Structures are given as structure tokens and as C-alpha cells.
Tab-separated table of C-alpha atoms and ligand atoms in Angstrom:
chain	number	residue	atom	x	y	z
G	1	UNK	CA	14.493	63.085	-75.485
G	2	UNK	CA	14.803	63.335	-71.719
G	3	UNK	CA	18.041	63.864	-69.895
G	4	UNK	CA	18.300	61.446	-66.963
G	5	UNK	CA	20.831	61.028	-64.170
G	6	UNK	CA	22.640	57.741	-63.524
G	7	UNK	CA	25.484	57.383	-61.033
G	8	UNK	CA	27.068	60.762	-61.577
G	9	UNK	CA	26.250	61.263	-65.256
G	10	UNK	CA	23.581	63.278	-67.032
G	11	UNK	CA	22.691	61.248	-70.139
G	12	UNK	CA	20.056	60.978	-72.851
G	13	UNK	CA	17.521	58.419	-71.551
G	14	UNK	CA	18.428	55.857	-74.253
G	15	UNK	CA	22.058	55.823	-73.113
G	16	UNK	CA	21.394	55.297	-69.400
G	17	UNK	CA	22.327	51.800	-68.189
G	18	UNK	CA	22.134	49.776	-64.968
G	19	UNK	CA	23.572	46.268	-64.454
G	20	UNK	CA	21.300	43.212	-64.847
G	21	UNK	CA	22.773	42.137	-61.474
G	22	UNK	CA	21.524	45.277	-59.763
G	23	UNK	CA	19.803	44.218	-56.518
G	24	UNK	CA	16.724	46.256	-57.362
G	25	UNK	CA	16.280	44.354	-60.637
G	26	UNK	CA	16.801	40.936	-59.004
G	27	UNK	CA	15.308	41.490	-55.514
G	28	UNK	CA	13.426	44.802	-55.473
G	29	UNK	CA	16.253	45.889	-53.149
G	30	UNK	CA	15.841	49.624	-53.552
G	31	UNK	CA	13.981	52.674	-52.329
G	32	UNK	CA	12.534	55.674	-54.114
G	33	UNK	CA	11.033	59.119	-53.786
G	34	UNK	CA	8.698	61.131	-55.999
G	35	UNK	CA	8.843	64.926	-55.666
G	36	UNK	CA	6.401	67.113	-57.542
G	37	UNK	CA	7.379	70.192	-59.509
G	38	UNK	CA	5.046	73.165	-59.862
G	39	UNK	CA	6.080	76.297	-61.726
G	40	UNK	CA	9.560	74.795	-62.135
G	41	UNK	CA	10.040	74.483	-58.353
G	42	UNK	CA	10.257	71.454	-56.065
G	43	UNK	CA	7.420	70.834	-53.601
G	44	UNK	CA	8.225	69.512	-50.079
G	45	UNK	CA	11.780	68.623	-51.164
G	46	UNK	CA	13.258	68.547	-47.643
G	47	UNK	CA	10.587	66.094	-46.479
G	48	UNK	CA	11.281	63.724	-49.352
G	49	UNK	CA	15.039	63.915	-48.728
G	50	UNK	CA	14.566	63.187	-45.010
G	51	UNK	CA	12.335	60.189	-45.754
G	52	UNK	CA	14.857	58.905	-48.316
G	53	UNK	CA	17.571	58.991	-45.665
G	54	UNK	CA	15.304	57.125	-43.256
G	55	UNK	CA	14.415	54.448	-45.856
G	56	UNK	CA	18.131	53.916	-46.601
G	57	UNK	CA	18.943	53.627	-42.886
G	58	UNK	CA	16.123	51.160	-42.211
G	59	UNK	CA	17.431	48.854	-44.974
G	60	UNK	CA	21.127	49.463	-44.261
G	61	UNK	CA	21.683	50.706	-47.822
G	62	UNK	CA	24.673	53.016	-48.140
G	63	UNK	CA	23.920	56.679	-48.761
G	64	UNK	CA	24.968	57.726	-52.261
G	65	UNK	CA	28.204	59.745	-52.101
G	66	UNK	CA	26.376	62.677	-53.739
G	67	UNK	CA	23.552	62.682	-51.150
G	68	UNK	CA	24.240	66.302	-50.214
G	69	UNK	CA	24.055	67.309	-53.895
G	70	UNK	CA	20.585	65.823	-54.469
G	71	UNK	CA	18.864	69.208	-54.489
G	72	UNK	CA	21.241	70.429	-57.217
G	73	UNK	CA	20.733	67.220	-59.213
G	74	UNK	CA	16.928	67.601	-58.992
G	75	UNK	CA	17.188	71.223	-60.103
G	76	UNK	CA	19.539	70.412	-62.972
G	77	UNK	CA	17.133	67.764	-64.336
G	78	UNK	CA	14.160	70.134	-63.999
G	79	UNK	CA	16.182	72.746	-65.905
G	80	UNK	CA	17.572	70.391	-68.572
G	81	UNK	CA	14.122	68.928	-69.307
G	82	UNK	CA	12.304	72.261	-69.022
G	83	UNK	CA	9.829	70.894	-66.493
G	84	UNK	CA	7.221	73.470	-65.552
G	85	UNK	CA	4.803	71.025	-63.870
G	86	UNK	CA	5.643	67.382	-63.304
G	87	UNK	CA	7.571	64.958	-61.135
G	88	UNK	CA	11.125	64.006	-60.306
G	89	UNK	CA	11.549	60.277	-59.663
G	90	UNK	CA	14.600	59.202	-57.647
G	91	UNK	CA	15.709	55.652	-56.913
G	92	UNK	CA	18.570	54.342	-54.800
G	93	UNK	CA	19.359	50.637	-54.889
G	94	UNK	CA	21.834	48.470	-52.983
G	95	UNK	CA	23.762	48.208	-56.261
G	96	UNK	CA	25.482	45.138	-57.625
G	97	UNK	CA	28.591	43.124	-56.910
G	98	UNK	CA	28.241	41.359	-60.242
G	99	UNK	CA	26.322	38.212	-59.221
G	100	UNK	CA	23.093	37.036	-57.584
G	101	UNK	CA	23.074	36.209	-53.886
G	102	UNK	CA	20.436	36.589	-51.165
G	103	UNK	CA	23.041	37.937	-48.765
G	104	UNK	CA	23.750	41.645	-49.080
G	105	UNK	CA	27.019	42.430	-50.879
G	106	UNK	CA	29.891	44.011	-48.942
G	107	UNK	CA	28.894	47.620	-48.328
G	108	UNK	CA	32.517	48.747	-48.317
G	109	UNK	CA	33.090	47.637	-51.899
G	110	UNK	CA	29.587	47.912	-53.425
G	111	UNK	CA	28.332	51.371	-54.299
G	112	UNK	CA	24.583	52.080	-54.320
G	113	UNK	CA	22.976	52.810	-57.686
G	114	UNK	CA	21.405	56.255	-57.993
G	115	UNK	CA	18.973	57.062	-60.798
G	116	UNK	CA	16.777	60.123	-61.318
G	117	UNK	CA	14.443	61.089	-64.142
G	118	UNK	CA	11.688	63.626	-64.698
G	119	UNK	CA	8.097	63.245	-65.878
G	120	UNK	CA	6.436	66.250	-67.470
G	121	UNK	CA	2.788	66.681	-66.373
G	122	UNK	CA	1.466	70.002	-67.661
G	123	UNK	CA	-1.398	71.252	-65.504
G	124	UNK	CA	-0.579	68.820	-62.648
G	125	UNK	CA	-2.176	71.125	-60.066
G	126	UNK	CA	-5.347	71.714	-62.092
G	127	UNK	CA	-6.219	68.062	-62.721
G	128	UNK	CA	-9.894	67.665	-63.775
G	129	UNK	CA	-10.067	64.674	-61.402
G	130	UNK	CA	-9.984	67.136	-58.501
G	131	UNK	CA	-13.355	68.433	-59.720
G	132	UNK	CA	-15.000	65.041	-60.230
G	133	UNK	CA	-13.304	63.009	-57.479
G	134	UNK	CA	-12.100	59.411	-57.517
G	135	UNK	CA	-14.103	56.205	-57.485
G	136	UNK	CA	-12.333	53.559	-55.475
G	137	UNK	CA	-12.722	49.929	-54.467
G	138	UNK	CA	-11.543	48.279	-51.251
G	139	UNK	CA	-9.151	45.337	-51.491
G	140	UNK	CA	-7.262	43.125	-49.052
G	141	UNK	CA	-3.833	44.562	-48.131
G	142	UNK	CA	-1.394	41.824	-49.127
G	143	UNK	CA	1.845	43.839	-48.907
G	144	UNK	CA	4.769	43.145	-46.573
G	145	UNK	CA	4.989	44.476	-43.011
G	146	UNK	CA	7.393	47.415	-43.506
G	147	UNK	CA	5.256	49.757	-45.568
G	148	UNK	CA	6.848	52.716	-43.781
G	149	UNK	CA	9.922	52.120	-45.971
G	150	UNK	CA	9.395	53.458	-49.490
G	151	UNK	CA	10.678	50.419	-51.393
G	152	UNK	CA	10.297	49.678	-55.099
G	153	UNK	CA	8.327	46.488	-54.342
G	154	UNK	CA	5.235	47.869	-56.069
G	155	UNK	CA	3.758	44.723	-57.593
G	156	UNK	CA	0.792	44.459	-55.242
G	157	UNK	CA	-0.063	48.192	-55.489
G	158	UNK	CA	0.128	47.827	-59.300
G	159	UNK	CA	-2.218	44.833	-59.104
G	160	UNK	CA	-4.531	46.928	-56.925
G	161	UNK	CA	-4.657	49.663	-59.577
G	162	UNK	CA	-5.507	47.001	-62.181
G	163	UNK	CA	-8.263	45.555	-59.948
G	164	UNK	CA	-9.677	49.075	-59.677
G	165	UNK	CA	-9.479	49.565	-63.434
G	166	UNK	CA	-11.227	46.219	-64.051
G	167	UNK	CA	-14.031	47.412	-61.750
G	168	UNK	CA	-14.345	50.670	-63.701
G	169	UNK	CA	-12.770	52.658	-60.854
G	170	UNK	CA	-9.741	54.911	-60.370
G	171	UNK	CA	-7.939	53.420	-57.400
G	172	UNK	CA	-8.105	51.017	-54.466
G	173	UNK	CA	-7.910	51.402	-50.683
G	174	UNK	CA	-6.268	48.485	-48.939
G	175	UNK	CA	-7.783	46.904	-45.846
G	176	UNK	CA	-6.110	44.908	-43.088
G	177	UNK	CA	-7.930	43.363	-40.123
G	178	UNK	CA	-11.019	45.348	-41.031
G	179	UNK	CA	-9.281	48.732	-41.141
G	180	UNK	CA	-8.158	50.837	-44.092
G	181	UNK	CA	-4.368	51.057	-44.296
G	182	UNK	CA	-3.878	53.397	-47.276
G	183	UNK	CA	-4.427	53.791	-51.012
G	184	UNK	CA	-2.234	51.957	-53.534
G	185	UNK	CA	-0.069	55.086	-53.868
G	186	UNK	CA	-1.565	57.584	-51.421
G	187	UNK	CA	-2.714	58.074	-47.832
G	188	UNK	CA	-6.431	57.719	-47.059
G	189	UNK	CA	-8.747	60.034	-45.067
G	190	UNK	CA	-12.400	60.406	-44.194
G	191	UNK	CA	-14.307	63.386	-42.820
G	192	UNK	CA	-17.135	62.849	-40.329
G	193	UNK	CA	-18.982	65.598	-38.431
G	194	UNK	CA	-16.237	68.058	-39.358
G	195	UNK	CA	-13.407	65.804	-38.089
G	196	UNK	CA	-10.602	64.705	-40.389
G	197	UNK	CA	-9.824	61.053	-39.659
G	198	UNK	CA	-6.729	59.227	-40.947
G	199	UNK	CA	-4.831	56.153	-39.811
G	200	UNK	CA	-2.075	56.832	-37.285
G	201	UNK	CA	1.565	56.387	-38.357
G	202	UNK	CA	3.142	52.959	-37.850
G	203	UNK	CA	4.995	50.368	-39.950
G	204	UNK	CA	1.639	49.601	-41.627
G	205	UNK	CA	1.609	52.685	-43.863
G	206	UNK	CA	3.936	55.039	-45.671
G	207	UNK	CA	4.574	58.207	-43.697
G	208	UNK	CA	3.365	60.493	-46.460
G	209	UNK	CA	5.173	63.787	-46.863
G	210	UNK	CA	1.973	65.325	-48.221
G	211	UNK	CA	0.088	63.812	-45.258
G	212	UNK	CA	2.387	65.565	-42.767
G	213	UNK	CA	1.978	68.929	-44.510
G	214	UNK	CA	-1.806	68.608	-44.948
G	215	UNK	CA	-2.363	67.645	-41.293
G	216	UNK	CA	-0.209	70.575	-40.187
G	217	UNK	CA	-2.194	72.997	-42.357
G	218	UNK	CA	-5.492	71.482	-41.162
G	219	UNK	CA	-4.525	72.003	-37.512
G	220	UNK	CA	-3.301	75.523	-38.237
G	221	UNK	CA	-6.728	76.227	-39.784
G	222	UNK	CA	-8.352	75.030	-36.501
G	223	UNK	CA	-9.739	71.845	-38.080
G	224	UNK	CA	-9.996	68.767	-35.847
G	225	UNK	CA	-7.710	65.893	-36.822
G	226	UNK	CA	-8.084	62.357	-35.416
G	227	UNK	CA	-5.249	59.950	-36.185
G	228	UNK	CA	-6.843	56.532	-35.645
G	229	UNK	CA	-8.010	53.361	-37.373
G	230	UNK	CA	-11.179	53.472	-39.457
G	231	UNK	CA	-13.170	50.808	-41.302
G	232	UNK	CA	-14.447	50.703	-44.883
G	233	UNK	CA	-18.025	50.876	-43.533
G	234	UNK	CA	-17.130	54.037	-41.638
G	235	UNK	CA	-15.678	55.447	-44.851
G	236	UNK	CA	-18.829	54.627	-46.828
G	237	UNK	CA	-20.874	56.336	-44.144
G	238	UNK	CA	-18.577	59.381	-43.939
G	239	UNK	CA	-19.424	62.915	-45.089
G	240	UNK	CA	-16.317	63.035	-47.286
G	241	UNK	CA	-13.261	61.025	-48.223
G	242	UNK	CA	-9.981	61.959	-49.876
G	243	UNK	CA	-6.399	60.889	-50.514
G	244	UNK	CA	-3.051	62.700	-50.451
G	245	UNK	CA	0.220	62.110	-52.304
G	246	UNK	CA	3.048	64.032	-53.924
G	247	UNK	CA	1.511	63.528	-57.371
G	248	UNK	CA	-2.210	63.995	-56.530
G	249	UNK	CA	-1.838	66.564	-53.691
G	250	UNK	CA	-5.291	66.393	-52.028
G	251	UNK	CA	-7.748	64.432	-54.176
G	252	UNK	CA	-11.406	63.852	-53.254
G	253	UNK	CA	-12.887	60.326	-53.208
G	254	UNK	CA	-16.592	60.277	-54.128
G	255	UNK	CA	-17.424	56.571	-54.305
G	256	UNK	CA	-16.283	53.472	-52.389
G	257	UNK	CA	-17.267	49.979	-53.627
G	258	UNK	CA	-20.067	51.500	-55.729
G	259	UNK	CA	-21.511	53.506	-52.841
G	260	UNK	CA	-21.483	57.308	-52.960
G	261	UNK	CA	-19.656	59.042	-50.096
G	262	UNK	CA	-21.657	61.938	-48.606
G	263	UNK	CA	-23.270	63.800	-51.503
G	264	UNK	CA	-21.278	61.732	-54.011
G	265	UNK	CA	-19.371	64.850	-55.070
G	266	UNK	CA	-16.107	66.385	-53.801
G	267	UNK	CA	-16.709	67.793	-50.324
G	268	UNK	CA	-15.811	71.218	-48.881
G	269	UNK	CA	-13.097	69.965	-46.492
G	270	UNK	CA	-11.159	68.175	-49.247
G	271	UNK	CA	-11.548	71.199	-51.544
G	272	UNK	CA	-10.353	73.604	-48.856
G	273	UNK	CA	-7.379	71.416	-47.898
G	274	UNK	CA	-6.398	71.123	-51.561
G	275	UNK	CA	-6.458	74.909	-51.926
G	276	UNK	CA	-4.459	75.463	-48.729
G	277	UNK	CA	-1.922	72.762	-49.576
G	278	UNK	CA	-1.360	74.021	-53.124
G	279	UNK	CA	-1.008	77.609	-51.974
G	280	UNK	CA	1.267	76.973	-48.978
G	281	UNK	CA	3.456	74.366	-50.661
G	282	UNK	CA	3.965	76.489	-53.764
G	283	UNK	CA	4.901	79.461	-51.572
G	284	UNK	CA	7.519	77.259	-49.865
G	285	UNK	CA	8.699	75.518	-53.070
G	286	UNK	CA	12.421	75.662	-53.859
V	301	LIG	N1	3.396	57.340	-53.783
V	301	LIG	N2	1.235	55.654	-49.492
V	301	LIG	C1	1.802	54.982	-50.505
V	301	LIG	C2	1.708	53.496	-50.520
V	301	LIG	C3	2.495	55.675	-51.539
V	301	LIG	O1	3.069	55.000	-52.531
V	301	LIG	C4	2.534	57.100	-51.485
V	301	LIG	C5	3.255	57.909	-52.527
V	301	LIG	C6	1.911	57.754	-50.408
V	301	LIG	C7	1.940	59.259	-50.264
V	301	LIG	O2	3.207	59.714	-49.873
V	301	LIG	P1	3.713	61.170	-50.289
V	301	LIG	O3	2.691	62.128	-49.813
V	301	LIG	O4	4.999	61.313	-49.591
V	301	LIG	O5	3.838	61.169	-51.802
V	301	LIG	C8	1.277	57.003	-49.431
V	301	LIG	C9	4.151	58.035	-54.828
V	301	LIG	C10	3.565	59.368	-55.190
V	301	LIG	C11	4.333	57.106	-56.007
V	301	LIG	O6	4.583	55.939	-55.747
V	301	LIG	O7	4.266	57.552	-57.164
């Protein structure tokens, strides 16, 4: 049985409890982070912590009192659950003042809820999907307008994954006003004539921690990066496509809406970026 963390306590997962009045349960009033673990070490931890702080600030959710201990809490869960490869999921919610109300409860008297748990994923970095690539569909982006905040409102992304599954595919890219925003749980990229193209940062997409690292490594390796809008047609006509996230790292996309991208197999740029990212991020893991 897993050991999980809830509001200061390390508990067996079956004993962990959160109020039915918790704002995340009633209103999706919470934010989260997912940090990967490779070889028992945390990947890009500082980036995830910085984005968590930003998400909390944007929503005026109080920082958990143990914010400065979050690295230790992550490490303790990795240790207690003997995670070699896997994920640490963290969620902070606005908490509960014991009733339901649209108005936020008094932040002086209502403590945020903090929950963390681990997911063991042996062989996370050697996923066979990296060899075959993903088949994706494009769908309308029907999420809210503050996608830069990593909230737990994941119903539409979940529906997107189910739409992909129903179409015999692995994932979906969302499209707004003719341009790809991002994947249901990852950032989206295409490669054309050697250039790596990905949507520029704004409130329309999550500011991926893996995205930031991958673009930095790409530039350091003298690759050309263009941060701009791109269409689904451009993606279908690209030489390569791929996605990035904390759980998938760099993952090639080989088919969009039934049409092969480039050769229809994982391309050299995505493969190279995956290698660089895995090597550099594991060297820097803590
Ligand atoms: N998802 N865009 C969306 C909508 C996401 O949900 C995610 C991450 C990303 C990539 O961000 P990062 O590189 O920081 O993981 C982009 C996580 C992995 C999840 O929900 O499980």
C-alpha cells in the first residue's frame, strides 16, 4: 500500500481523508503539479515548484505553511514508496470552511489543503511509445481562458483523451481559431525545414516546465526555434511533430487525423531532443 501525504501527515492511502466541502471537490478550486522521478531522483523540481507558486498567486490561494519543505516531502514519499521511476503528484486546494459558497472563504481562517502521492512507473524513460510515436486527432479547444494556471479542472482534457481513444488514437491536440493550442496534457510542436515550431507562451497554454528545458537545450544545440502560432494543416504537412510533458518527456507524433506526419515514423529531431532532455535532466535531477 502506498504512503501518501495529507496536510502534514504521512498515511497509508486508505486512511487519507479530505473534507466533502473541500473547494476542489465542489468547484475544482485547486492547482497541481506532476514531477517525474528517474533513478529515484526528481526531474525539473525547481521549475515545478516555481510554477506551483505562480498558479497559487494567480488564484489568490494561500501558500501551504510547509511550502519550503516541499522538496523534503517529495523525497520522503519517493523513499517511503521505493519509487525508482515514476511520478509525484501534488495538489493544493483553497481548502474548506465547512460549507458550500461561490465566494472564497476567509483566507485568514481557512488553510489550503495539501495532498501528495506517488505513482510507480517502471521504465518511464524507456517507454515503447517513444519508438512508435503517437497517433493524435485534432479537436476544438473548449477549455477556459486561463490555461496558464495548472488547475485541476481536467474534464475537457479527459474528454479529449476519450475522443482520441474512440478514434483509435493516443491523444488529441486542441485547436482554437484555427491554431493548435496544446495537447490534452502536453505541449505541441512541429518541425519544418529543420525549424522547431511551437506556440508562444500566453494565457492560452500551460507554460510547460519540460517545454522550457527542451527549448533551452535545442537552442544550446544550435537548433532554430520559432515560437509562433501554427495550424493543423501546417502540422500535417510538417516533417515531424512531437509533444513534451513531465510524464512523456519528448514524445514523437507520427499521425494527425489519420494522416502520416513526414515519413510516418518518429523523426530525428524529436529523437535527438528526447536523448538530450533525458540526459541533461537526469544529470541535474535532485
Ligand atoms: N500535464 N499542457 C497541459 C495542458 C498539461 O496538462 C501539461 C502537463 C503540459 C506539460 O507541462 P509540463 O512539461 O510542465 O509537464 C502542457 C501533466 C503531466 C499532467 O496533467 O499529468
